[in-house]
XYZ file of C-alpha atoms in Angstrom:
591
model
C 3.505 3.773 17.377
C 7.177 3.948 17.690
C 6.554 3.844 21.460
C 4.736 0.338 21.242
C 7.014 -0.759 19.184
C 10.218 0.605 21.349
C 8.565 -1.923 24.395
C 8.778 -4.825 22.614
C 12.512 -3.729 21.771
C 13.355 -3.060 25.244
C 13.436 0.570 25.131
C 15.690 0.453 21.654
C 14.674 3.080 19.280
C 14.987 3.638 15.320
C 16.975 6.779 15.777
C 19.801 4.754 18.136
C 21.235 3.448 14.654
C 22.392 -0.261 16.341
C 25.654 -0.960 16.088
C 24.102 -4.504 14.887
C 23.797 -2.466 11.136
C 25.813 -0.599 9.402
C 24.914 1.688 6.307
C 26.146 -0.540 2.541
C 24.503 -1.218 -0.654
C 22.040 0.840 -2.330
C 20.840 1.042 -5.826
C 21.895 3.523 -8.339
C 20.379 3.797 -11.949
C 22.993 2.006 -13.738
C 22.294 2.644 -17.138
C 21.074 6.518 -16.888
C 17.645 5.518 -18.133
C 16.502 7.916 -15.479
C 18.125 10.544 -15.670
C 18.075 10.775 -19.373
C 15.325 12.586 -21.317
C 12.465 11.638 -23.165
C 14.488 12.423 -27.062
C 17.796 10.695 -25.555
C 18.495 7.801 -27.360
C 19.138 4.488 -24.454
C 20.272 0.922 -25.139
C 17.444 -1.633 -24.532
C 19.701 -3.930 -22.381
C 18.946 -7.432 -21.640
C 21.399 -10.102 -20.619
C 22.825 -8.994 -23.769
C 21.195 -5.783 -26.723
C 17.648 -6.923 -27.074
C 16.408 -7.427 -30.620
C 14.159 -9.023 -32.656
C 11.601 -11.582 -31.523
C 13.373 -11.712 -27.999
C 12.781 -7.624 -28.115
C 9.083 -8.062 -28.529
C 8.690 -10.545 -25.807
C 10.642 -7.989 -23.318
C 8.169 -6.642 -21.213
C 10.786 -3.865 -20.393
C 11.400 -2.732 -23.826
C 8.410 -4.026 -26.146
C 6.726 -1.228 -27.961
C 4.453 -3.314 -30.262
C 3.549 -1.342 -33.410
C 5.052 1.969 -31.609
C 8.085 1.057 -33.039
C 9.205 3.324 -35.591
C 10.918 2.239 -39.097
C 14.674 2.916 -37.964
C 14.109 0.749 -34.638
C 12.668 -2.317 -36.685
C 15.675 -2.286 -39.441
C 18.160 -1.784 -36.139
C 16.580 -4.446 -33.966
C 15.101 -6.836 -36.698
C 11.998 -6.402 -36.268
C 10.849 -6.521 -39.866
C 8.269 -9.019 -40.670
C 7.593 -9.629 -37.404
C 5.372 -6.943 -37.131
C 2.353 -4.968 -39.413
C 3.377 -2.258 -41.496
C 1.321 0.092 -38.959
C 2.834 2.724 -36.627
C 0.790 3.898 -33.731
C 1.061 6.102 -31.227
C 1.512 5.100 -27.695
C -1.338 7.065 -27.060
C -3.473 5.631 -29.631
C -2.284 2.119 -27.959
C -3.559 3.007 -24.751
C -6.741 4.592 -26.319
C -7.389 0.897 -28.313
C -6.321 -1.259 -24.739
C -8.617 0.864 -22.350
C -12.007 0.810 -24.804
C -11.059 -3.173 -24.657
C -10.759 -3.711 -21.189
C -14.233 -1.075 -20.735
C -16.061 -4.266 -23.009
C -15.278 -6.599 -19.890
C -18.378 -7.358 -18.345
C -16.406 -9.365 -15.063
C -14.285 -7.189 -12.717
C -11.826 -9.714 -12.758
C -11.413 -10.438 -16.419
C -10.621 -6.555 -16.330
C -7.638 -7.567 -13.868
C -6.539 -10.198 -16.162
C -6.177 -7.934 -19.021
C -4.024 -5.084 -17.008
C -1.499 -8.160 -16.146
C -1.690 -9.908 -19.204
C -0.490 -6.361 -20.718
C 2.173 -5.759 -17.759
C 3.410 -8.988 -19.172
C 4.005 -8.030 -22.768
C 4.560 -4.111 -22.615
C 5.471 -2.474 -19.417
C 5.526 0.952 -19.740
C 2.280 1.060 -21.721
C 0.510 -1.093 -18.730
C 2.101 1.694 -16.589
C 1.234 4.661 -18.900
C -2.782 3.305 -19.071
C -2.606 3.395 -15.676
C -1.579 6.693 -14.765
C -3.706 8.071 -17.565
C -6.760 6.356 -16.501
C -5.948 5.873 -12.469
C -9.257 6.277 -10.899
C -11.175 4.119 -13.021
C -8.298 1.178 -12.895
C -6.636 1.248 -9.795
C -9.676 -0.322 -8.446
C -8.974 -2.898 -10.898
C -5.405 -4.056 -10.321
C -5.605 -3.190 -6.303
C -8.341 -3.581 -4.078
C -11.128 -4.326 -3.941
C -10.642 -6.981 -7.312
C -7.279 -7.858 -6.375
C -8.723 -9.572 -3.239
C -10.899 -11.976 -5.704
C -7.781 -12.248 -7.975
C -6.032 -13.841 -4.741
C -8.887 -15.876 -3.918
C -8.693 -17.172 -7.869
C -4.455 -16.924 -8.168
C -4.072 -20.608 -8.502
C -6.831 -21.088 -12.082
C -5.582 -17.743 -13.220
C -1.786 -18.372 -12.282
C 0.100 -18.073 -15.973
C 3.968 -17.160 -15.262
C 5.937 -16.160 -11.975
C 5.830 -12.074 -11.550
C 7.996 -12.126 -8.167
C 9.751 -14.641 -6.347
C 8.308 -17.520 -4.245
C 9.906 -18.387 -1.145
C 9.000 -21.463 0.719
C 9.844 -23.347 3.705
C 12.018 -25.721 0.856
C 14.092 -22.917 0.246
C 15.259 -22.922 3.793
C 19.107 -22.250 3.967
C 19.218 -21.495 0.455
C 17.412 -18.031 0.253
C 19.863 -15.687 -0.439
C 20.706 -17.723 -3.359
C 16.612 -17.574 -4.615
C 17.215 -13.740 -3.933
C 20.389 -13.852 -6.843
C 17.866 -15.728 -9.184
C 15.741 -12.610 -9.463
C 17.310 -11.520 -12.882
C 17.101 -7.455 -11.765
C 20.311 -6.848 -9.125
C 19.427 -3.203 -7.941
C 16.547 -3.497 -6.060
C 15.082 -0.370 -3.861
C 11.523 -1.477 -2.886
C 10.422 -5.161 -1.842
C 6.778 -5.729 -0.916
C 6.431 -9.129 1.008
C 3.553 -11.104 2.429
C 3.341 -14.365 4.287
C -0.276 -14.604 3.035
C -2.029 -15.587 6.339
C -4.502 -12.137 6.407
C -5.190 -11.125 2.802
C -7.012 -7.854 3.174
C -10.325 -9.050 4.501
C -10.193 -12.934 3.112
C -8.168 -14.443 5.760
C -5.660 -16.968 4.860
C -4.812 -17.445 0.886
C -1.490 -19.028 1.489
C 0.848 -18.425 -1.670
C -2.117 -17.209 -3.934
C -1.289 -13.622 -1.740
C 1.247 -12.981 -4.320
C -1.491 -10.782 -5.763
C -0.933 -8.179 -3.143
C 2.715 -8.226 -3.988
C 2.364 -7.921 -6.836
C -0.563 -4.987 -7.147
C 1.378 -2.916 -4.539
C 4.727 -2.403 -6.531
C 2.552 -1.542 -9.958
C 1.146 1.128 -7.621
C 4.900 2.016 -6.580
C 5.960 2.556 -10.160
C 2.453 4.178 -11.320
C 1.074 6.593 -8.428
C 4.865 6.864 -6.484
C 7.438 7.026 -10.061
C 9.900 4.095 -8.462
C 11.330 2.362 -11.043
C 9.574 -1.365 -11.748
C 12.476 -3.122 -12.284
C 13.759 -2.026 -8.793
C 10.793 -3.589 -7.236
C 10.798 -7.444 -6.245
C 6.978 -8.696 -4.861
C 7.987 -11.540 -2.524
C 5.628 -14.200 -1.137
C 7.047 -16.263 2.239
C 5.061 -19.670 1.633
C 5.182 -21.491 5.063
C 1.642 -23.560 4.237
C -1.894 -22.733 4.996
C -4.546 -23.125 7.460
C -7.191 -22.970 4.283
C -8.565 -26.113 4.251
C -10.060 -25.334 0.913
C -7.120 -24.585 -0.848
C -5.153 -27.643 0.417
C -7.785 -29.358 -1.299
C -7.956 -27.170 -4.073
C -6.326 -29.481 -6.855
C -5.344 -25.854 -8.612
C -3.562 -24.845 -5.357
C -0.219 -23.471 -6.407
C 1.788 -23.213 -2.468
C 2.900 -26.045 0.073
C -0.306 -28.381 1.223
C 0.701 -28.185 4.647
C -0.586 -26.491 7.849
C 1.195 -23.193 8.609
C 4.109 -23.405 10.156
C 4.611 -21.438 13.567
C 6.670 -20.302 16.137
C 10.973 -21.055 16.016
C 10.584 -22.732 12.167
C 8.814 -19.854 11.211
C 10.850 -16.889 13.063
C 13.944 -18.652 11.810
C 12.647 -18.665 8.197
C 12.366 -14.658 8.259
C 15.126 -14.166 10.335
C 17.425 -16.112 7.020
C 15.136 -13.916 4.681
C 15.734 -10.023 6.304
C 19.558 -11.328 6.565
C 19.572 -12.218 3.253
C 17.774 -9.445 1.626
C 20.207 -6.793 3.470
C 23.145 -8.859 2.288
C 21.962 -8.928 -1.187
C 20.873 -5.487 -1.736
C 22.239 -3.104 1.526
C 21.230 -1.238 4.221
C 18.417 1.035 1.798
C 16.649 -1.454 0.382
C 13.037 -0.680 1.784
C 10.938 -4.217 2.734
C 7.792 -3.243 3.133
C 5.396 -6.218 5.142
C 1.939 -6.638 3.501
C -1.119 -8.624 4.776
C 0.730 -10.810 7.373
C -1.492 -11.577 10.692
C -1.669 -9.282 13.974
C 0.731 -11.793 16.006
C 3.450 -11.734 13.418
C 3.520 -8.106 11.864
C 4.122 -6.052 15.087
C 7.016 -8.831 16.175
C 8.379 -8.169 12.409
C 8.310 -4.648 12.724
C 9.798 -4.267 16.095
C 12.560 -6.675 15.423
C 13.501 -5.243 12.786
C 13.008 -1.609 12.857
C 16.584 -0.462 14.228
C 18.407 -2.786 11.832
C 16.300 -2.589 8.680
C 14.218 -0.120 6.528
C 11.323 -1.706 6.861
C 7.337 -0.551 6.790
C 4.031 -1.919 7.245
C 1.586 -0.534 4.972
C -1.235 -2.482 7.056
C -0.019 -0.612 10.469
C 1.955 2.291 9.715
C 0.536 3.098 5.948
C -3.182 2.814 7.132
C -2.703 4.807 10.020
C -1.040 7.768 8.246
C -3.755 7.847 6.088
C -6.293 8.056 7.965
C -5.024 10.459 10.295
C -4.789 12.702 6.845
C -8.434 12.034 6.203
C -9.153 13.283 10.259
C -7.137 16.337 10.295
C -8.428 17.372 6.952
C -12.580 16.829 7.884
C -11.615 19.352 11.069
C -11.996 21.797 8.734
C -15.907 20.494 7.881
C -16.417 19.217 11.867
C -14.771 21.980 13.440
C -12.296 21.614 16.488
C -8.893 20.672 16.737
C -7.654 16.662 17.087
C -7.818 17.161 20.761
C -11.715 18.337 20.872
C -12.657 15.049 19.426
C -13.343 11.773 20.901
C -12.920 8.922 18.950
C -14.098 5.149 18.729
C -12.656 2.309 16.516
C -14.850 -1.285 15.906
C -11.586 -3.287 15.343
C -8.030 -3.792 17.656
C -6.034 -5.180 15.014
C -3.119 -3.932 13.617
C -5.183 -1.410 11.456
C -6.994 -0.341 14.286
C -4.415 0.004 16.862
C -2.015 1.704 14.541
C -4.005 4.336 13.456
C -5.135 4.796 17.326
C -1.405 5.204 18.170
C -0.731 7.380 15.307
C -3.882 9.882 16.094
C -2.415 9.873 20.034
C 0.973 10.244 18.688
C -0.533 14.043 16.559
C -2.148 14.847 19.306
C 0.422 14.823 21.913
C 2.541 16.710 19.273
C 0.288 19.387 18.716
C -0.790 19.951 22.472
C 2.142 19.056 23.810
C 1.058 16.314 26.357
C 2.616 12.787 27.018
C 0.855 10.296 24.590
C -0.221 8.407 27.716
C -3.071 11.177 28.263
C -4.015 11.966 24.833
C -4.924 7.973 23.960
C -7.295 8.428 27.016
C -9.242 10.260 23.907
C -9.270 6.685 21.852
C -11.233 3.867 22.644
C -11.630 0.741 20.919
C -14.106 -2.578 20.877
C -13.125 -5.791 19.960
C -15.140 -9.043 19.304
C -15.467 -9.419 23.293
C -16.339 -5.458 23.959
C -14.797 -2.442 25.039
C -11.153 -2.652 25.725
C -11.378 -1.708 29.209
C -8.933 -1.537 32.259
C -10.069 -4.969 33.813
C -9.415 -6.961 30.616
C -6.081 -5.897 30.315
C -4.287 -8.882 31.949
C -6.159 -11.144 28.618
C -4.710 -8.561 26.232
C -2.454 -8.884 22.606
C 0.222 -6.521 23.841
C -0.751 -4.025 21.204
C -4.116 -3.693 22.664
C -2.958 -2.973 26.448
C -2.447 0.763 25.866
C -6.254 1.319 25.130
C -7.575 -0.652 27.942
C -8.714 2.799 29.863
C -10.831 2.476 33.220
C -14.155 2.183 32.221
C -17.574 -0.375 33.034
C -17.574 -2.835 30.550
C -19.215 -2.619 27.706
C -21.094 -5.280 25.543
C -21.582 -4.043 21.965
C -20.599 -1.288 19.478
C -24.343 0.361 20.062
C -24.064 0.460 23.752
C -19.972 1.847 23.678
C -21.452 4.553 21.171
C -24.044 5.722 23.813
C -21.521 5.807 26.724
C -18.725 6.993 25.117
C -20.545 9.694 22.989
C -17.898 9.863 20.088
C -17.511 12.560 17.635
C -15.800 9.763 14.802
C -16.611 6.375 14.420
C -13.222 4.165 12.591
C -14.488 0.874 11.121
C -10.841 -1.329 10.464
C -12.652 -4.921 11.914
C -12.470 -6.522 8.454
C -16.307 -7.402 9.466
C -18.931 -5.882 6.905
C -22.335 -4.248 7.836
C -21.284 -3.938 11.450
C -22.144 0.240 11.587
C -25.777 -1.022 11.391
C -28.710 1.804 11.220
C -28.689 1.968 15.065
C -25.240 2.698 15.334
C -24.924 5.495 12.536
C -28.632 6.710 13.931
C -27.023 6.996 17.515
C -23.660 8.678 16.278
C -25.304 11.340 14.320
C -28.094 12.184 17.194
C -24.285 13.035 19.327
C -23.060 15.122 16.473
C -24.083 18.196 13.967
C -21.689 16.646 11.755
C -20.531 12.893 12.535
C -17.573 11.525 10.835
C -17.993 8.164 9.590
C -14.843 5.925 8.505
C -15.859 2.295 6.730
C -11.967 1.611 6.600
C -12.590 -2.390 6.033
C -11.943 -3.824 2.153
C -12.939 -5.436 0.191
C -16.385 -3.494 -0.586
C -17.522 -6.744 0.921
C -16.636 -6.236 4.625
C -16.690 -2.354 4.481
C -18.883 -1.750 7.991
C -21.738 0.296 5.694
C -21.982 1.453 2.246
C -22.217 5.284 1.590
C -25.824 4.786 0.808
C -26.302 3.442 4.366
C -24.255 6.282 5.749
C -26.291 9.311 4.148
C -29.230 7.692 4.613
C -29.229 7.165 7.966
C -27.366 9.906 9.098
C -30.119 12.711 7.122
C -27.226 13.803 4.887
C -25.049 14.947 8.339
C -22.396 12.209 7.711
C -18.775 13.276 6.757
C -17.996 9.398 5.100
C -14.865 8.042 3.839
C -14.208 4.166 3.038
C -11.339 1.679 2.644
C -13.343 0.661 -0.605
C -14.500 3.197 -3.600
C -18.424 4.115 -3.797
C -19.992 5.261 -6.297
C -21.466 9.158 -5.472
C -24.785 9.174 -3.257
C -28.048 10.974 -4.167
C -29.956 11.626 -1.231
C -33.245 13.948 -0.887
C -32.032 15.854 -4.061
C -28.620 16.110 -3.643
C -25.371 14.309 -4.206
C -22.879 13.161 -2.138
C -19.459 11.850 -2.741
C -17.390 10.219 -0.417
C -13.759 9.768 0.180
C -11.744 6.761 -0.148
C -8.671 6.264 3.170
C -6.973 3.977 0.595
C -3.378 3.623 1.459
C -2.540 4.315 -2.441
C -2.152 7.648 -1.032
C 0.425 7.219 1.060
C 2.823 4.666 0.832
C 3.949 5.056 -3.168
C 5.081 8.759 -2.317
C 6.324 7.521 1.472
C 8.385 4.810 -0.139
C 9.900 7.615 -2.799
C 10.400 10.049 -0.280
C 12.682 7.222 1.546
C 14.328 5.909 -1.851
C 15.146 9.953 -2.443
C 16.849 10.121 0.010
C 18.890 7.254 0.751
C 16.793 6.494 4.318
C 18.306 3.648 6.398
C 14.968 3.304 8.654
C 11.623 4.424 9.047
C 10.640 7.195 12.123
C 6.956 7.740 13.472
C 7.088 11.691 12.318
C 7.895 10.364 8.879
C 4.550 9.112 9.040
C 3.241 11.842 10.633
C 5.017 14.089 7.867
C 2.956 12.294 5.444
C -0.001 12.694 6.694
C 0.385 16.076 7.337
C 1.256 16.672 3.523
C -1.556 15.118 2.338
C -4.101 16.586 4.097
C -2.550 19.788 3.031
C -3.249 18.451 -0.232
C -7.566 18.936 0.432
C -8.999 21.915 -1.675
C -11.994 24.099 -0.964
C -13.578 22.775 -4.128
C -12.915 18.735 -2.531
C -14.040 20.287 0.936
C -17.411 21.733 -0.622
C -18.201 18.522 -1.978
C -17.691 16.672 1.352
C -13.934 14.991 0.576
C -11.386 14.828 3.017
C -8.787 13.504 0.401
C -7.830 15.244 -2.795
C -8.587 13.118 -6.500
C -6.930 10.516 -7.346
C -6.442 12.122 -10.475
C -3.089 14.358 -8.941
C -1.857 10.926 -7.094
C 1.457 11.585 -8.748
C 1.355 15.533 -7.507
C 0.326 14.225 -4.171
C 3.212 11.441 -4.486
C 5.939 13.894 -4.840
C 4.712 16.443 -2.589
C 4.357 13.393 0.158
C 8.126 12.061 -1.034
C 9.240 15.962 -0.413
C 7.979 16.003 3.707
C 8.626 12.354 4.254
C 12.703 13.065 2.977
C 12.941 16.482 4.545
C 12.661 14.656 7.713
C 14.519 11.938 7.326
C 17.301 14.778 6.359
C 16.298 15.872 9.478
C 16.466 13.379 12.023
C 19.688 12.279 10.901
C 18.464 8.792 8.483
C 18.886 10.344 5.352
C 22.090 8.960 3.241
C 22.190 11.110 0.230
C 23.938 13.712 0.362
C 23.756 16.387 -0.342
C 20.620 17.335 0.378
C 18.600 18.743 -2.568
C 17.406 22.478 -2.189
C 13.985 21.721 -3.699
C 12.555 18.332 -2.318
C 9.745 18.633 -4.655
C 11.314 19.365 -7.527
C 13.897 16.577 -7.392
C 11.249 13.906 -6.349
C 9.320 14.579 -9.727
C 12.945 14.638 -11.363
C 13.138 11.111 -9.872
C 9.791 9.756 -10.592
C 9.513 6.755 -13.438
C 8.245 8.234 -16.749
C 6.062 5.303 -18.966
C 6.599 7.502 -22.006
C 8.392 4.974 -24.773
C 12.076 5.637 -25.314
C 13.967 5.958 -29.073
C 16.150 3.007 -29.698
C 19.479 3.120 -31.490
């Protein structure tokens, strides 16, 4: 990946620390919140000591009727609550048998950020308690309706809204944001909102969901994460038409008004917050997020969960189903449907193992990887019609029409679906796949459940039970001629909440392809016998925040390694002090 990205920086790499940058800022935890424990006493700060009414309208601090007799005569709080006192765990017990009564996915969502709203660290604490059953919920694949909806459901700001009228003036809209040490800022521009296409400003809702995943499945504090939308109009016609339409009703804006508006945000951001502040890009179309990332790469920390995040984990998912396919990476042959930036990132990053482990130039091992687009194989005599990122898999070949006919030539031993394009692995294709291989592996990587390329129904089914099947999307387990399969989910919750810790941890100043690689590596590590007997290549959701710190650990070892890492010294046990650092939701005592 880095090597695509180095060609578009003529040759400049991450590691050659430009003299353009130099290493400021950072974000320490001012009031010891953090590093206190649970039976410490801490001050409930605000722009001045929270109390009373103001107290139980801080999402921060709020407690509701967890607040214990001493706290309301301190802060008073009495009358303003019932004489009750409940448990936080009796809170969260009451909240998630309410939001179970929900009949509407979505009115589910609405409920997790209506309680966000009022009492943080309980929103956080039913999350982690409860993570497989609502991260669907507040992330994909409901988030992408909540997007599609932002504008009716829209009640109060949860990140900062940047538009093309802020223009000159963003680093002052950066000091409005009422929380000064920031460490993790997710940003979209909106224009390719997971599968949905353009949502203009309503993508705040992948903002937003991202960071709650940060704080819940990766321990970073929420109030050092900012959500950011870059509102530069829409090409939607039904949202500029939508009279609930909460962005700019204007066409997008392109090309030097559009560069220059990011170029004044990245300055602004690293002048505001340093040199460690990690901006992580989110949902922004192919043209603009492998410019963004290559421009920025040797002078920022920055990270693209839709490139770099998606490709890590799904290179986790392959090297951990070798152990259920056999072979190494190198004995397999692989074929994507999809060259976007999902699809060629994960290609690069698959090349990039490969040529580590066998010790070849990446040139020959992506000679393994082909790819079809809407027009056909990516082939040699294409190439001069080529997106830059697709040039290094146009390999010497006949062209080829359709997915069915590349799987017949090619003969792959994994299919990749990342086209955003649903139902395109049609009974033919997984039919022809499996008749190749014992044991095909099947990836659906394309949310929401929507535009997944087949359901795991379709997958078993078709493939007589052979199938090893992951998805971008959850499914529900699969009962097929008496017995029951359960498939994986590639969702990049895996990955980037412990990558982003393990960069916080330790002080990175940029991001380096073996990080990634590190990652993935550590997570596929991760895979029991008891997940491998069932058919999973990923571990439960259930340990995300064991898999987070474990992920942090290998992702900070080698940025200690490479020479990126800015916290000195380095800890003995990575491990260890990544679960030291990780965000408790437990409720704090008052004084």
């Amino acid at each position: 990946m880095e090597s695509t990205l180095k060609a578009l920086r003529d040759g400049e790499s991450v590691l050659d620390l430009s003299p353009r940058s130099t290493v400021s800022g950072g974000v320490e935890d001012v009031y010891g919140e953090d590093h206190a424990t649970e039976d410490q006493l801490v001050t409930p700060w605000n722009f001045s000591v929270a109390s009373g009414y103001c107290l139980l309208r801080d999402p921060q601090y709020n407690k509701g009727l967890a607040f214990t007799e001493k706290e309301r005569d301190a802060h008073y709080l009495r009358g303003l609550l019932p004489p009750t006192i409940t448990s936080q765990q009796l809170q969260g017990k009451q909240l998630i048998n309410n939001i179970r009564q929900y009949q509407v996915p979505l009115q589910k969502y609405q409920a997790m950020m209506e309680l966000q709203e009022t009492n943080e660290r309980l929103f956080y604490k039913l999350l982690i308690d409860n993570v497989e059953e609502l991260l669907p919920i507040v992330y994909t694949p409901v988030v992408g309706e909540a997007c599609q909806k932002y504008g009716s459901i829209f009640k109060r700001p949860q990140g900062l809204f940047i538009s093309l009228k802020e223009k000159g003036k963003i680093l002052e809209v950066l000091k409005n944001w009422p929380e000064k040490s920031i460490q993790v800022i997710v940003v979209t521009d909106g224009e390719r909102i997971l599968g949905l296409g353009d949502l203009g400003c309503q993508g705040m809702g992948i903002p937003v969901g991202k960071l709650a995943l940060y704080t819940a499945l990766g321990g970073v504090r929420p109030s050092a994460c900012l959500p950011i939308t870059i509102d530069v109009g829409t090409n939607n016609e039904k949202l500029l038409n939508d009279e609930f339409y909460i962005g700019l009703r204007q066409k997008r804006a392109t090309g030097q008004e559009y560069s220059e508006l990011l170029h004044e945000f990245m300055t602004a951001v690293k002048q505001n917050y340093g040199e460690k502040v990690l901006v992580q890009f989110e949902d922004f179309a192919n043209h603009n997020a492998f410019e963004l990332l290559a421009k920025y790469g040797t002078t920022h920390l920055v990270f693209n969960d839709d490139i770099q995040g998606t490709a890590s984990v799904v290179l986790a998912g392959v090297v951990a189903a070798l152990k259920l396919i056999g072979g190494t990476l190198a004995d397999h042959t692989f074929l994507f449907l999809g060259a976007g930036e999902a699809g060629t990132g994960i290609a690069e990053l698959i090349a990039l193992e490969m040529s580590k482990q066998t010790k070849t130039p990446i040139e020959e091992t992506r000679k393994k990887i082909w790819l079809v687009d809407s027009k056909g194989l990516i082939v040699g005599s294409r190439k001069a019609s080529l997106q830059h990122f697709k040039q290094p898999w146009a390999h010497e070949h006949e062209p080829v029409g359709s997915l069915l006919e590349a799987v017949k030539v090619i003969k792959p031993t994994v299919l990749i679906g990342s086209s955003g394009v649903g139902k395109t692995f049609t009974k033919e294709v997984i039919e022809a796949v499996t008749s190749i291989n014992e044991k095909p592996l099947v990836l659906a990587l394309s949310n929401p459940t929507s535009q997944s390329e087949c359901t795991a129904e379709e997958a078993y089914q078709w493939s007589e039970g052979r199938a090893i099947f992951a998805s971008g999307s959850p499914f529900d387990p699969v009962e097929y001629k008496g017995k029951v399969y359960y498939s994986g989910q590639a969702n990049n919750a895996y990955i980037f909440p412990g990558f982003g810790l393990g960069l916080v941890i330790s002080g990175a100043i940029r991001v380096h392809d073996d990080m990634l690689l590190a990652a993935s590596e550590a997570l596929a590590k991760l895979v029991s016998n008891e997940n491998y007997e069932k058919g999973l290549i990923y571990p439960p959701f259930s340990n995300i925040r064991e898999i987070s710190a474990n992920i942090a650990a290998s992702v900070a070892g080698k940025a200690y390694e490479l020479g990126l890492a800015t916290r000195l010294p380095r800890p003995q046990n990575l491990v260890k002090y990544a679960e030291s650092c990780m965000y408790s939701p437990v409720y704090r005592n008052y004084r």
